[in-house]
Coordinates of C-alpha atoms and ligand atoms in Angstrom, one line a residue:
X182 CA -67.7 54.3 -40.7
X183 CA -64.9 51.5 -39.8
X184 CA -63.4 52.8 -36.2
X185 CA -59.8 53.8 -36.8
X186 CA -57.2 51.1 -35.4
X187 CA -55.4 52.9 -32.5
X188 CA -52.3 52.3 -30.3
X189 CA -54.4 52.4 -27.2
X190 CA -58.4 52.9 -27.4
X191 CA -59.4 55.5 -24.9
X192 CA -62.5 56.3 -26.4
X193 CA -63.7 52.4 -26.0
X194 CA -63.1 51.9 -22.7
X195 CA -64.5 55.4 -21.9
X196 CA -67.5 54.5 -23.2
X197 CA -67.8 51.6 -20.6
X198 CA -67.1 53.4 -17.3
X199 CA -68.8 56.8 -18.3
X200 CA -72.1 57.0 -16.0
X201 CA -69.2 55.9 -13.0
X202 CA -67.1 58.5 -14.0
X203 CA -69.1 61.2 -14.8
X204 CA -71.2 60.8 -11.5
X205 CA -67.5 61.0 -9.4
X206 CA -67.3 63.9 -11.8
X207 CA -70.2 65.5 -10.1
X208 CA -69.3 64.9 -6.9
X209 CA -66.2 67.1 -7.8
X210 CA -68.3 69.8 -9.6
X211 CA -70.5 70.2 -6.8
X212 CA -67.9 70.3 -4.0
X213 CA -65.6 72.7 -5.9
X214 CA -63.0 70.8 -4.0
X215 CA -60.2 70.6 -7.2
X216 CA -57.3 70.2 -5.4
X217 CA -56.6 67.8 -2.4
X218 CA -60.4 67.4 -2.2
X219 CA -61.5 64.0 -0.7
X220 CA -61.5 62.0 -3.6
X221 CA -57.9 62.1 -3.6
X222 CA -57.3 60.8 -0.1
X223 CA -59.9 58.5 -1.2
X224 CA -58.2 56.9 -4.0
X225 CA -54.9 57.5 -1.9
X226 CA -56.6 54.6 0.5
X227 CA -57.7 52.7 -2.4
X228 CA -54.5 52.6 -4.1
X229 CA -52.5 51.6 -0.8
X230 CA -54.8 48.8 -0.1
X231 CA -54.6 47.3 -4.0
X232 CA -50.7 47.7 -3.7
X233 CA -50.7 46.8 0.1
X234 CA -48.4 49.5 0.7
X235 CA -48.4 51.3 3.9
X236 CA -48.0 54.8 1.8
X237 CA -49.0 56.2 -1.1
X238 CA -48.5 60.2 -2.1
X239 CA -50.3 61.0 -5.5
X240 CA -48.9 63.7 -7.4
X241 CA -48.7 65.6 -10.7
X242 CA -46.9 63.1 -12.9
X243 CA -44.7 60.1 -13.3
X244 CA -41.8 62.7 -14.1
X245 CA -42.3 64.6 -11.0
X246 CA -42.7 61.3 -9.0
X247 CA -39.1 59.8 -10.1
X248 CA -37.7 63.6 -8.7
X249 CA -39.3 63.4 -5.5
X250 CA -38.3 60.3 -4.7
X251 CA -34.4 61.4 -5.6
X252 CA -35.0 64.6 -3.5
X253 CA -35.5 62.9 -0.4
X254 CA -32.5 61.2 0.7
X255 CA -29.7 63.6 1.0
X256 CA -27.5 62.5 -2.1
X257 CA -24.4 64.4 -2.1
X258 CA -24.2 66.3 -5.7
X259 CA -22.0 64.6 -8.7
X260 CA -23.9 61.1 -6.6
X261 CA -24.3 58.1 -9.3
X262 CA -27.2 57.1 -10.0
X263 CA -27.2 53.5 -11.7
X264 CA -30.2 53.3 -14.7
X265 CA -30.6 51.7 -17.5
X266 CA -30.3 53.4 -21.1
X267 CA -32.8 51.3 -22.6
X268 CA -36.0 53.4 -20.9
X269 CA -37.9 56.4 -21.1
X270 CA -35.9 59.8 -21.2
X271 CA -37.9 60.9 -17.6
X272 CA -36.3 58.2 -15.8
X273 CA -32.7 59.9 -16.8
X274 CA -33.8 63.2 -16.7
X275 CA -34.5 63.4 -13.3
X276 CA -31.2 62.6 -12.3
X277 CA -29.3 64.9 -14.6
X278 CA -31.4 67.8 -13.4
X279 CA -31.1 66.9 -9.7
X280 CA -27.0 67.2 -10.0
X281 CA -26.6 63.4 -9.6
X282 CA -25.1 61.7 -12.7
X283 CA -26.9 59.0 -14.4
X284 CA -24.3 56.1 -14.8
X285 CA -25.8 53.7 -17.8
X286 CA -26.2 50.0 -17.2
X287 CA -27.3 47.2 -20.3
X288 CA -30.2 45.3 -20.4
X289 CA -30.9 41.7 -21.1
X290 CA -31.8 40.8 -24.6
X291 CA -34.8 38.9 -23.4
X292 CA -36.6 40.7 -21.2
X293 CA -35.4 44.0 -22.1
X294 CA -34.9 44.7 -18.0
X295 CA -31.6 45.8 -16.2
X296 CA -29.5 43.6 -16.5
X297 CA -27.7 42.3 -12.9
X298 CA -24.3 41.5 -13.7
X299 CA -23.4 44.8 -15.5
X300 CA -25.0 46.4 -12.8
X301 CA -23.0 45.2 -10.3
X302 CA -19.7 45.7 -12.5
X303 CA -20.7 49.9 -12.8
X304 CA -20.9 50.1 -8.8
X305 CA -18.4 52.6 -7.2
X306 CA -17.5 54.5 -4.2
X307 CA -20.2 57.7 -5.2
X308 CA -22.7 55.2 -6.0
X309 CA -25.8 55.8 -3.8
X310 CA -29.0 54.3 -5.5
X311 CA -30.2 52.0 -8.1
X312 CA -33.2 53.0 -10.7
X313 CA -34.9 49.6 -12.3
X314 CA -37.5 50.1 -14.3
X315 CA -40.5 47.4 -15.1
X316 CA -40.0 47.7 -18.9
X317 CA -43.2 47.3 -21.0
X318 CA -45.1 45.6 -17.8
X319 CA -42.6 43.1 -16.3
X320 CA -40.7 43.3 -13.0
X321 CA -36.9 43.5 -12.6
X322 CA -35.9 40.6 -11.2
X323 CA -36.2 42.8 -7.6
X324 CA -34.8 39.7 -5.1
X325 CA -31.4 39.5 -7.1
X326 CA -31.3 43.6 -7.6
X327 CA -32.0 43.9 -4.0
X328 CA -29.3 41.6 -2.3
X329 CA -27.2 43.7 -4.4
X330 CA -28.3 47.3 -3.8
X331 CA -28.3 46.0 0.2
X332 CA -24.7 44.6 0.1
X333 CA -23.4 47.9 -1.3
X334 CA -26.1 50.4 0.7
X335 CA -27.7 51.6 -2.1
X336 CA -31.3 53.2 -2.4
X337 CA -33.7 51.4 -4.9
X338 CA -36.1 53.6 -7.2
X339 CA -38.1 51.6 -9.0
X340 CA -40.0 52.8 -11.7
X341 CA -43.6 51.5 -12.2
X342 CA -44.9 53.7 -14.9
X343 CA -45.3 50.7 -17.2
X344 CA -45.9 47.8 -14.3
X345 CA -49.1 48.6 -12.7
X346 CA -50.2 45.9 -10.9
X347 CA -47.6 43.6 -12.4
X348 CA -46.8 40.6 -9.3
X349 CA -43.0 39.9 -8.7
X350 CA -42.8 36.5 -7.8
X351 CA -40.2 35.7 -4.7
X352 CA -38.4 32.2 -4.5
X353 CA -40.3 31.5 -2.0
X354 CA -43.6 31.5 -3.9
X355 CA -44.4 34.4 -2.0
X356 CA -46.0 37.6 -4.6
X357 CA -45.6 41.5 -4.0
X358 CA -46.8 44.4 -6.5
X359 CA -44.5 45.9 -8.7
X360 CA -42.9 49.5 -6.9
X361 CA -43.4 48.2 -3.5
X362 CA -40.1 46.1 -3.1
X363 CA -37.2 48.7 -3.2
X364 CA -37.0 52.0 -0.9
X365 CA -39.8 53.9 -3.0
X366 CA -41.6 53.0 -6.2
X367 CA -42.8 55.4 -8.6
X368 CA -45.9 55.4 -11.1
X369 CA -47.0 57.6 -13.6
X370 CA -51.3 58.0 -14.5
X371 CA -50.5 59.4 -17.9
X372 CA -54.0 58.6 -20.2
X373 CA -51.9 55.7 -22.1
X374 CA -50.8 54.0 -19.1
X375 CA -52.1 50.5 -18.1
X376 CA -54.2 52.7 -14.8
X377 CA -54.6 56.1 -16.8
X378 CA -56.3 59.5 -15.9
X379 CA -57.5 62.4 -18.4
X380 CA -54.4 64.3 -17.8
X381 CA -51.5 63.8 -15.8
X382 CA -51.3 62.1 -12.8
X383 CA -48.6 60.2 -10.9
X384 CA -47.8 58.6 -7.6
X385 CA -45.2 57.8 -4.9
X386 CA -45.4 54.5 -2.6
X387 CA -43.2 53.5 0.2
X388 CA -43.0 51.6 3.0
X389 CA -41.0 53.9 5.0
X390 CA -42.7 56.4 7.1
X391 CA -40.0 58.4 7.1
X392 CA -39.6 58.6 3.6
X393 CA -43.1 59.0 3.0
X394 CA -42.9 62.1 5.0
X395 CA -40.4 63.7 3.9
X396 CA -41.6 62.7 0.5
X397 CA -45.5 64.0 1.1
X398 CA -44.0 67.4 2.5
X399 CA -41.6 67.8 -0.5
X400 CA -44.9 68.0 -3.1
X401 CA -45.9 70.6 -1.4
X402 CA -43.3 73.1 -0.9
X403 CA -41.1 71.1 1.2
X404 CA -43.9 72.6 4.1
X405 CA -44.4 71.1 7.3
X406 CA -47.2 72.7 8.3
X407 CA -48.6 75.6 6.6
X408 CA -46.2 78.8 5.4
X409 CA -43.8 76.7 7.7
X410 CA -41.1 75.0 5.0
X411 CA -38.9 72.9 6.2
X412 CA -37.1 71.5 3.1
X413 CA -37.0 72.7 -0.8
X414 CA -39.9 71.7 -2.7
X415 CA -42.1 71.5 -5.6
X416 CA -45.6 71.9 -6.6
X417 CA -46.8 68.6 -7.5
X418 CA -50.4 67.7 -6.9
X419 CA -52.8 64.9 -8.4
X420 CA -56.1 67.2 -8.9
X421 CA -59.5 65.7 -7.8
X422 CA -60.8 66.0 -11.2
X423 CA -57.9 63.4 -12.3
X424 CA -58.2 61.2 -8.6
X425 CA -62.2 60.6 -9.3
X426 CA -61.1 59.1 -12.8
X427 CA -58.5 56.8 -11.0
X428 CA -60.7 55.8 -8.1
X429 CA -62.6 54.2 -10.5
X430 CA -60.3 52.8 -12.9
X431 CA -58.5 51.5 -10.6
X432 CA -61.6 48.6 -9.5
X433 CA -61.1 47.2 -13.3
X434 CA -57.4 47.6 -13.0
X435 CA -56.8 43.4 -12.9
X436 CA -59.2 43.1 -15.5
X437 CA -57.6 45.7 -17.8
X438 CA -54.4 44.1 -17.3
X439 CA -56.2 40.8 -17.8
X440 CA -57.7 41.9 -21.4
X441 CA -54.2 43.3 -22.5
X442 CA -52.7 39.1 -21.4
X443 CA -55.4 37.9 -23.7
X444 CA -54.6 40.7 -26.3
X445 CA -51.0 39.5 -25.9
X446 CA -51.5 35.5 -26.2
X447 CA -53.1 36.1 -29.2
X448 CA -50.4 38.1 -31.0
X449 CA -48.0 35.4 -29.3
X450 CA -50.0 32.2 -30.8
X451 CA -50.0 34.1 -34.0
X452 CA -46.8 34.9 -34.5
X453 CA -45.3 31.5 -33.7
X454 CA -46.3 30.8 -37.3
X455 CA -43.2 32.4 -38.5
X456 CA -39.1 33.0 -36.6
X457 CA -39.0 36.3 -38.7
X458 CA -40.7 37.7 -35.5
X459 CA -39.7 37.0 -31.6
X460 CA -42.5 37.6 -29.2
X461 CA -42.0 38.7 -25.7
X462 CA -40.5 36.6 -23.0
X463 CA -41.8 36.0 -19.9
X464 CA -39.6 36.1 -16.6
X465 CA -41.2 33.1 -14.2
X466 CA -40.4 35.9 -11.1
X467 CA -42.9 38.2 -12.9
X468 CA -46.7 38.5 -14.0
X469 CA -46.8 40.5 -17.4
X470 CA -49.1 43.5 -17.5
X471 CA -48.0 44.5 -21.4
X472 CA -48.3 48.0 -21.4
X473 CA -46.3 47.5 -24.6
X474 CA -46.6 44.5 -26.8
X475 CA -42.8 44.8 -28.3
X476 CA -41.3 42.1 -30.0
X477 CA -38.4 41.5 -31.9
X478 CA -37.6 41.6 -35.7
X479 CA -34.9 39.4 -37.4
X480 CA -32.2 41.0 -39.0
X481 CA -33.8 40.0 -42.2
X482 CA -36.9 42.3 -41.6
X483 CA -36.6 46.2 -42.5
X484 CA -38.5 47.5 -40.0
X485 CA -39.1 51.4 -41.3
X486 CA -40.8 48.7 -44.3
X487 CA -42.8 47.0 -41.7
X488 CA -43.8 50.5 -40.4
X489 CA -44.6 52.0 -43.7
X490 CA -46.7 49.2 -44.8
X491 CA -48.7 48.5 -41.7
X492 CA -49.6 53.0 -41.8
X493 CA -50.5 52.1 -45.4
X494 CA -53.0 50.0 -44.1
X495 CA -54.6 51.9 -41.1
X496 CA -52.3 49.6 -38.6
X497 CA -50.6 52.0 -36.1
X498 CA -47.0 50.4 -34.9
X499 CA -44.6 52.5 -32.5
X500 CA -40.9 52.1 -32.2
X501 CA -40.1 52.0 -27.7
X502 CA -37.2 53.5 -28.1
X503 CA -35.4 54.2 -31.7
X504 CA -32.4 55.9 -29.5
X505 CA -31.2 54.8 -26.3
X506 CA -30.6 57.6 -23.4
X507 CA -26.4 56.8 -23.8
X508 CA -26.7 58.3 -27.4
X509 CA -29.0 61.7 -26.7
X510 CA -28.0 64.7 -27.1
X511 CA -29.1 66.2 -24.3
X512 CA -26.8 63.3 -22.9
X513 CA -23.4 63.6 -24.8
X514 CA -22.3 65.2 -21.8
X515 CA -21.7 62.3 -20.2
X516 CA -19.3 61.1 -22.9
X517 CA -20.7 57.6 -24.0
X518 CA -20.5 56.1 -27.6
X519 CA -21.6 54.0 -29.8
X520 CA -20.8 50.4 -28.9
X521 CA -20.9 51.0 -25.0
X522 CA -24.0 48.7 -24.6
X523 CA -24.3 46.5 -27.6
X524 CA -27.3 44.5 -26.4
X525 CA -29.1 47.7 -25.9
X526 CA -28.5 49.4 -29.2
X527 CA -29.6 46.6 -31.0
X528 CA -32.7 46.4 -29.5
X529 CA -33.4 49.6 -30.5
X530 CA -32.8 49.0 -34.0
X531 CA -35.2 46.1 -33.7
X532 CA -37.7 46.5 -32.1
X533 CA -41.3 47.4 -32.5
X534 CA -44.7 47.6 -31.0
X535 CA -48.2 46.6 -32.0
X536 CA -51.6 48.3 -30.5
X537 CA -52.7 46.8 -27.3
X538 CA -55.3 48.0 -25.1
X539 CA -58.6 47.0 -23.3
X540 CA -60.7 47.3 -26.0
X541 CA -59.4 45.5 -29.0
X542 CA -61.6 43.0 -30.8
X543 CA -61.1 40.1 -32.4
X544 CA -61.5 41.0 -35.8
X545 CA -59.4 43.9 -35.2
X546 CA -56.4 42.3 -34.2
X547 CA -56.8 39.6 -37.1
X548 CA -56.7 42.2 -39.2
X549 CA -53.3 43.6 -37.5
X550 CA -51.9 39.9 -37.6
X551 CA -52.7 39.1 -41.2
X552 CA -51.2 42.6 -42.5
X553 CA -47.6 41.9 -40.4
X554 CA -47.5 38.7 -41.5
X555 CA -48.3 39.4 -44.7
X556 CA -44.7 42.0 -44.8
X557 CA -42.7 39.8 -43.0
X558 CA -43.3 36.7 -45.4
X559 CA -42.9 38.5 -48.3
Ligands
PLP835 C1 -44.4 57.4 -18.8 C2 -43.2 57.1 -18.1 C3 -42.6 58.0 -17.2 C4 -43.1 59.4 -17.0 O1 -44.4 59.6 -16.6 P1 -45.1 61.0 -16.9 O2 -46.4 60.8 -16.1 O3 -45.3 61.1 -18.4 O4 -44.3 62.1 -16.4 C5 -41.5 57.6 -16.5 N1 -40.9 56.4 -16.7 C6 -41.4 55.5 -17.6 C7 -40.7 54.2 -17.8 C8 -42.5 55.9 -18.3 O5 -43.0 55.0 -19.2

């Protein structure tokens, strides 16, 4: 039987790294060591050294990873938090819940990330910290977003769930990893992600020790030693079980990202045949890791068509995101409307993603091509 076509092929690269995993498996079994065992500080190490990063505190999930990072620097409640609508709901949610208030900012229509300018306009006296998020794989522009966030002592957040190993480029040539520039970066090992686990996983880095331990005593019941807590906490582990995966995912990391580049030129060169369809740009500050391949439709295009047609044909396509965060619900309280960030709720309207993962073949992604092509010349 034909394999199905899927978003993201788990099962293929599985199948590659499965006598690795399922001896660091083993090593768990037998130890009985599930939580904090030492595969955890183990890839804890690891994971500092790819970044170069002086800390890194794993825990349970991205989610988690975005609140303890907020938890740790004393915001004063009602505290506005500057983020973009056009990301994933956890990136707002945190906020809300902490008691800060999420104050929306647009994105450029290029590279989707926050965009500077607007930023800088939203700034006011209860602002205290910036969240940019690495859309789809690409770094903020971090040297501009900085200078800013330093001129008006603000924290920086920056949200790495989809940026894994992505390099920021600095004017000066010089390169750093993506969520190791602002105050703390976050990451999430959710199975889909660019460095995934078989579960749910996450991660904290910083350069600030004392950050970091604040931050490494706050995922554990705020305890300094234990039974002894010294500040409110949560429970928020990375189990050994999920650690032994990462320790050794995380050696083909560069290569993963590489594949998905490849996967990504590919769909670029292909495209090009026709306007009906605008690839993704590429920042020269950034490396692109594409945990999303999104590009853009023309106005022309009926994308729910595009959708449709593709599912027809056993081609899985994904809309990242149909509704921006200024426009939830759960939201509303916050009184935005429709029209507050143009550029944003177009490109929700627009866009759409194709499968890209480690595994994808040739033939495969021919096939993808020649059916989206096929709709969109029609
Ligand atoms: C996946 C993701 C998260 C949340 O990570 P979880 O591990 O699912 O909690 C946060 N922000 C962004 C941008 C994400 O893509």
């Amino acid at each position: 039987m034909k394999k199905q076509i899927q978003m993201v092929d788990l099962i293929g690269q599985y199948t590659q790294i499965k006598e690795e995993v399922r001896l660091e498996f083993d090593r768990v079994l037998d130890s009985a060591s599930f939580i904090n065992g030492p595969v955890v500080k183990e890839f804890q190490a690891d994971l500092e050294s790819y970044l170069q990063v002086k800390h890194v505190i794993p825990c349970a999930n991205g989610t988690d990873a975005l609140q303890v990072a907020m938890m740790v620097n004393d915001f004063p409640e009602g505290a506005e938090v500057l983020v973009p609508s056009y990301t994933y709901v956890a990136t707002v949610e945190v906020i809300a819940l902490l008691g800060f208030k999420p104050v929306f900012v647009e994105v450029y229509p290029d590279s989707f990330n926050i965009d500077i300018e607007d930023l800088e306009s939203k700034i006011t006296s209860k602002s205290v910290a910036i969240v940019p998020v690495h859309l789809y794989g690409q770094c903020v522009d971090m040297e501009r977003l900085m200078s800013v966030a330093r001129k008006n002592g603000l924290k920086v957040i920056e949200d790495t769930a989809q940026a894994i190993g992505a390099n920021y480029i600095f004017s000066d040539g010089k390169r750093a990893k993506a969520g190791t520039i602002g105050d703390v970066g976050t990451t999430s090992f959710f199975p889909s992600k660019n460095l995934g686990c078989y579960g749910d996983g996450g991660a904290i880095m910083t350069n600030n020790d004392e950050l970091a331990t604040k931050m490494r005593m706050v995922v554990n019941h705020g305890q300094s030693k234990r039974y002894y807590h010294d500040s409110i906490g949560v429970n928020s582990r990375l189990d050994s079980l999920q650690a032994a995966v990462l320790k050794v995912k995380l050696k083909y990391l560069d290569g993963y990202n590489e594949s998905r580049q490849k996967v990504a030129e590919m769909y670029d060169k292909a495209f090009s045949e026709t306007d009906l369809i605008i690839p993704p740009f590429r920042s020269n500050f950034s490396t692109h890791v594409f945990h999303q391949y999104t590009v853009k439709l023309a106005d022309s295009v009926d994308r729910d068509g595009l959708n449709t047609f593709l599912a027809e044909r056993k081609v899985p396509s994904m809309i990242y995101y149909p509704v921006p965060n200024h426009l939830q619900k759960a939201y509303s309280y916050y009184g935005y409307n429709e029209g507050d960030f143009p550029l944003t709720e177009d490109l929700c309207s627009r866009v759409i993603s194709f499968p890209i993962h480690t595994e994808m073949q040739p033939e495969t992604q021919e096939y993808i091509v020649r059916n989206v092509l096929e709709f969109v010349s029609k």
